[in-house]
């Protein structure tokens, strides 16, 4: 694997795992007042579109990164709705 | 432009603009207690790496989407630090 591809994998891993702290924080504090509902809904829609795009291209890095990102953000959205 | 490329552009536009509501909300409420600092920092680092990746590939959709996303999220991070 060349350096640029490696950089892409690192970028994908970092952005994907970055939503874990928000998920854990919201889960523990049971509060998501300051988290924007509009951002969560539109981000989930956008990541879902990225996932469909990746499936069309059969591009596994796009599928994997966006699949996991969607999973985390759907949980954050669910917590936001639950604790509003 | 074929359908799959069009879908990619829509996905990039939706995920990029999705951070606007969070930025406006935090700006207006002057509160970001529930927004995870760890998520903001790691997401900004990840998006910066995506930007570098796009520059190496000279891929304008990646550069543009991640450049704007980084701009929005650096402002959200700055607001988070300011109003903590």
mmCIF file of C-alpha atoms in Angstrom:
data_model
loop_
_atom_site.group_PDB
_atom_site.id
_atom_site.type_symbol
_atom_site.label_atom_id
_atom_site.label_comp_id
_atom_site.label_asym_id
_atom_site.label_seq_id
_atom_site.Cartn_x
_atom_site.Cartn_y
_atom_site.Cartn_z
ATOM 1 C CA UNK A 1 0.000 0.000 0.000
ATOM 2 C CA UNK A 2 1.408 3.415 -0.976
ATOM 3 C CA UNK A 3 1.605 6.413 1.369
ATOM 4 C CA UNK A 4 -1.464 8.236 -0.046
ATOM 5 C CA UNK A 5 -3.699 5.156 0.308
ATOM 6 C CA UNK A 6 -2.369 4.652 3.846
ATOM 7 C CA UNK A 7 -3.182 8.319 4.620
ATOM 8 C CA UNK A 8 -6.732 7.761 3.324
ATOM 9 C CA UNK A 9 -7.177 4.752 5.602
ATOM 10 C CA UNK A 10 -5.906 6.723 8.617
ATOM 11 C CA UNK A 11 -8.230 9.656 7.754
ATOM 12 C CA UNK A 12 -11.219 7.285 7.413
ATOM 13 C CA UNK A 13 -10.410 5.544 10.712
ATOM 14 C CA UNK A 14 -9.989 8.823 12.637
ATOM 15 C CA UNK A 15 -13.224 10.466 11.343
ATOM 16 C CA UNK A 16 -15.174 7.231 11.892
ATOM 17 C CA UNK A 17 -13.962 6.630 15.479
ATOM 18 C CA UNK A 18 -14.320 10.357 16.326
ATOM 19 C CA UNK A 19 -18.057 9.842 16.978
ATOM 20 C CA UNK A 20 -17.430 7.319 19.780
ATOM 21 C CA UNK A 21 -16.723 10.001 22.472
ATOM 22 C CA UNK A 22 -19.994 11.825 21.583
ATOM 23 C CA UNK A 23 -21.956 8.564 21.763
ATOM 24 C CA UNK A 24 -20.449 7.629 25.150
ATOM 25 C CA UNK A 25 -20.839 11.185 26.522
ATOM 26 C CA UNK A 26 -24.518 11.414 25.544
ATOM 27 C CA UNK A 27 -25.165 7.892 26.843
ATOM 28 C CA UNK A 28 -23.615 8.705 30.224
ATOM 29 C CA UNK A 29 -24.866 12.284 30.727
ATOM 30 C CA UNK A 30 -28.361 11.469 29.389
ATOM 31 C CA UNK A 31 -28.355 15.000 27.941
ATOM 32 C CA UNK A 32 -28.067 16.153 24.338
ATOM 33 C CA UNK A 33 -29.654 19.596 24.592
ATOM 34 C CA UNK A 34 -26.672 21.352 22.962
ATOM 35 C CA UNK A 35 -26.354 18.804 20.144
ATOM 36 C CA UNK A 36 -28.139 20.064 17.002
ATOM 37 C CA UNK A 37 -31.053 17.861 15.865
ATOM 38 C CA UNK A 38 -30.778 19.358 12.349
ATOM 39 C CA UNK A 39 -27.082 18.455 12.157
ATOM 40 C CA UNK A 40 -27.720 14.893 13.351
ATOM 41 C CA UNK A 41 -30.585 14.270 10.900
ATOM 42 C CA UNK A 42 -28.839 15.805 7.865
ATOM 43 C CA UNK A 43 -25.479 14.191 8.715
ATOM 44 C CA UNK A 44 -27.153 10.766 8.967
ATOM 45 C CA UNK A 45 -28.878 11.321 5.592
ATOM 46 C CA UNK A 46 -25.571 12.437 4.015
ATOM 47 C CA UNK A 47 -23.603 9.475 5.406
ATOM 48 C CA UNK A 48 -26.372 7.124 4.205
ATOM 49 C CA UNK A 49 -25.950 8.622 0.684
ATOM 50 C CA UNK A 50 -22.154 8.086 0.946
ATOM 51 C CA UNK A 51 -22.874 4.451 1.877
ATOM 52 C CA UNK A 52 -25.118 3.976 -1.216
ATOM 53 C CA UNK A 53 -22.407 5.684 -3.326
ATOM 54 C CA UNK A 54 -19.799 3.259 -1.954
ATOM 55 C CA UNK A 55 -22.076 0.257 -2.639
ATOM 56 C CA UNK A 56 -22.594 1.390 -6.269
ATOM 57 C CA UNK A 57 -18.799 1.722 -6.680
ATOM 58 C CA UNK A 58 -18.170 -1.492 -4.678
ATOM 59 C CA UNK A 59 -15.573 0.576 -2.799
ATOM 60 C CA UNK A 60 -15.057 -1.190 0.515
ATOM 61 C CA UNK A 61 -13.228 1.656 2.336
ATOM 62 C CA UNK A 62 -16.210 3.985 1.604
ATOM 63 C CA UNK A 63 -18.747 1.293 2.559
ATOM 64 C CA UNK A 64 -16.953 0.378 5.790
ATOM 65 C CA UNK A 65 -16.163 3.931 6.986
ATOM 66 C CA UNK A 66 -19.655 5.240 6.255
ATOM 67 C CA UNK A 67 -21.396 2.104 7.524
ATOM 68 C CA UNK A 68 -19.737 2.416 10.940
ATOM 69 C CA UNK A 69 -20.156 6.247 10.990
ATOM 70 C CA UNK A 70 -23.868 5.806 10.215
ATOM 71 C CA UNK A 71 -24.206 3.210 12.994
ATOM 72 C CA UNK A 72 -22.628 5.541 15.605
ATOM 73 C CA UNK A 73 -24.627 8.578 14.465
ATOM 74 C CA UNK A 74 -27.955 6.752 14.371
ATOM 75 C CA UNK A 75 -27.325 5.814 18.027
ATOM 76 C CA UNK A 76 -26.452 9.462 18.867
ATOM 77 C CA UNK A 77 -29.658 10.591 17.071
ATOM 78 C CA UNK A 78 -31.676 7.978 18.995
ATOM 79 C CA UNK A 79 -30.133 9.181 22.295
ATOM 80 C CA UNK A 80 -30.889 12.807 21.310
ATOM 81 C CA UNK A 81 -34.572 11.937 20.711
ATOM 82 C CA UNK A 82 -34.748 9.804 23.880
ATOM 83 C CA UNK A 83 -33.250 12.442 26.210
ATOM 84 C CA UNK A 84 -34.804 15.592 24.734
ATOM 85 C CA UNK B 1 -22.092 13.466 -15.227
ATOM 86 C CA UNK B 2 -23.356 9.965 -14.499
ATOM 87 C CA UNK B 3 -25.786 9.060 -11.708
ATOM 88 C CA UNK B 4 -23.155 7.647 -9.318
ATOM 89 C CA UNK B 5 -20.953 10.775 -9.568
ATOM 90 C CA UNK B 6 -24.056 12.951 -9.056
ATOM 91 C CA UNK B 7 -24.936 10.866 -5.964
ATOM 92 C CA UNK B 8 -21.402 11.433 -4.626
ATOM 93 C CA UNK B 9 -21.756 15.199 -5.068
ATOM 94 C CA UNK B 10 -25.141 15.204 -3.286
ATOM 95 C CA UNK B 11 -23.675 13.101 -0.433
ATOM 96 C CA UNK B 12 -20.680 15.456 -0.104
ATOM 97 C CA UNK B 13 -22.926 18.545 -0.125
ATOM 98 C CA UNK B 14 -25.339 17.128 2.487
ATOM 99 C CA UNK B 15 -22.630 15.984 4.940
ATOM 100 C CA UNK B 16 -20.717 19.269 4.512
ATOM 101 C CA UNK B 17 -23.743 21.558 5.056
ATOM 102 C CA UNK B 18 -25.022 19.365 7.925
ATOM 103 C CA UNK B 19 -22.626 21.140 10.332
ATOM 104 C CA UNK B 20 -24.216 24.556 9.736
ATOM 105 C CA UNK B 21 -27.164 23.974 12.158
ATOM 106 C CA UNK B 22 -24.721 22.933 14.946
ATOM 107 C CA UNK B 23 -22.573 26.015 14.329
ATOM 108 C CA UNK B 24 -25.583 28.367 14.393
ATOM 109 C CA UNK B 25 -27.128 26.621 17.425
ATOM 110 C CA UNK B 26 -23.928 26.825 19.484
ATOM 111 C CA UNK B 27 -23.356 30.445 18.387
ATOM 112 C CA UNK B 28 -26.871 31.458 19.474
ATOM 113 C CA UNK B 29 -27.252 29.379 22.662
ATOM 114 C CA UNK B 30 -23.663 30.115 23.810
ATOM 115 C CA UNK B 31 -23.680 26.593 25.239
ATOM 116 C CA UNK B 32 -21.861 23.472 24.062
ATOM 117 C CA UNK B 33 -21.787 21.460 27.281
ATOM 118 C CA UNK B 34 -23.335 18.364 25.648
ATOM 119 C CA UNK B 35 -21.071 18.501 22.584
ATOM 120 C CA UNK B 36 -18.103 16.130 23.013
ATOM 121 C CA UNK B 37 -14.699 17.869 23.027
ATOM 122 C CA UNK B 38 -13.017 14.567 22.101
ATOM 123 C CA UNK B 39 -15.318 14.137 19.095
ATOM 124 C CA UNK B 40 -14.670 17.717 17.907
ATOM 125 C CA UNK B 41 -10.881 17.456 18.227
ATOM 126 C CA UNK B 42 -10.585 14.010 16.620
ATOM 127 C CA UNK B 43 -13.115 14.838 13.868
ATOM 128 C CA UNK B 44 -11.163 18.013 12.988
ATOM 129 C CA UNK B 45 -7.900 16.011 12.851
ATOM 130 C CA UNK B 46 -9.558 13.350 10.662
ATOM 131 C CA UNK B 47 -11.084 15.892 8.261
ATOM 132 C CA UNK B 48 -7.691 17.648 8.041
ATOM 133 C CA UNK B 49 -6.127 14.296 7.044
ATOM 134 C CA UNK B 50 -8.891 13.849 4.394
ATOM 135 C CA UNK B 51 -7.998 17.321 3.088
ATOM 136 C CA UNK B 52 -4.287 16.403 2.798
ATOM 137 C CA UNK B 53 -5.319 13.134 1.103
ATOM 138 C CA UNK B 54 -7.428 15.103 -1.404
ATOM 139 C CA UNK B 55 -4.558 17.540 -2.082
ATOM 140 C CA UNK B 56 -2.155 14.621 -2.767
ATOM 141 C CA UNK B 57 -4.700 13.126 -5.195
ATOM 142 C CA UNK B 58 -5.597 16.580 -6.612
ATOM 143 C CA UNK B 59 -9.211 15.477 -6.152
ATOM 144 C CA UNK B 60 -11.268 18.676 -5.979
ATOM 145 C CA UNK B 61 -14.490 17.149 -4.593
ATOM 146 C CA UNK B 62 -12.495 15.745 -1.614
ATOM 147 C CA UNK B 63 -10.576 19.029 -1.153
ATOM 148 C CA UNK B 64 -13.692 21.204 -1.333
ATOM 149 C CA UNK B 65 -15.980 19.039 0.848
ATOM 150 C CA UNK B 66 -13.347 18.531 3.555
ATOM 151 C CA UNK B 67 -12.080 22.129 3.379
ATOM 152 C CA UNK B 68 -15.570 23.511 4.106
ATOM 153 C CA UNK B 69 -16.307 20.780 6.704
ATOM 154 C CA UNK B 70 -13.022 21.623 8.461
ATOM 155 C CA UNK B 71 -13.888 25.353 8.432
ATOM 156 C CA UNK B 72 -17.321 24.744 10.044
ATOM 157 C CA UNK B 73 -15.957 22.305 12.628
ATOM 158 C CA UNK B 74 -13.015 24.508 13.627
ATOM 159 C CA UNK B 75 -15.575 27.252 14.370
ATOM 160 C CA UNK B 76 -17.712 24.775 16.401
ATOM 161 C CA UNK B 77 -14.550 23.703 18.299
ATOM 162 C CA UNK B 78 -13.651 27.366 18.937
ATOM 163 C CA UNK B 79 -17.199 28.029 20.234
ATOM 164 C CA UNK B 80 -16.985 24.914 22.434
ATOM 165 C CA UNK B 81 -13.733 26.184 24.002
ATOM 166 C CA UNK B 82 -15.105 29.733 24.308
ATOM 167 C CA UNK B 83 -18.359 28.737 26.031
ATOM 168 C CA UNK B 84 -17.114 25.868 28.190
#
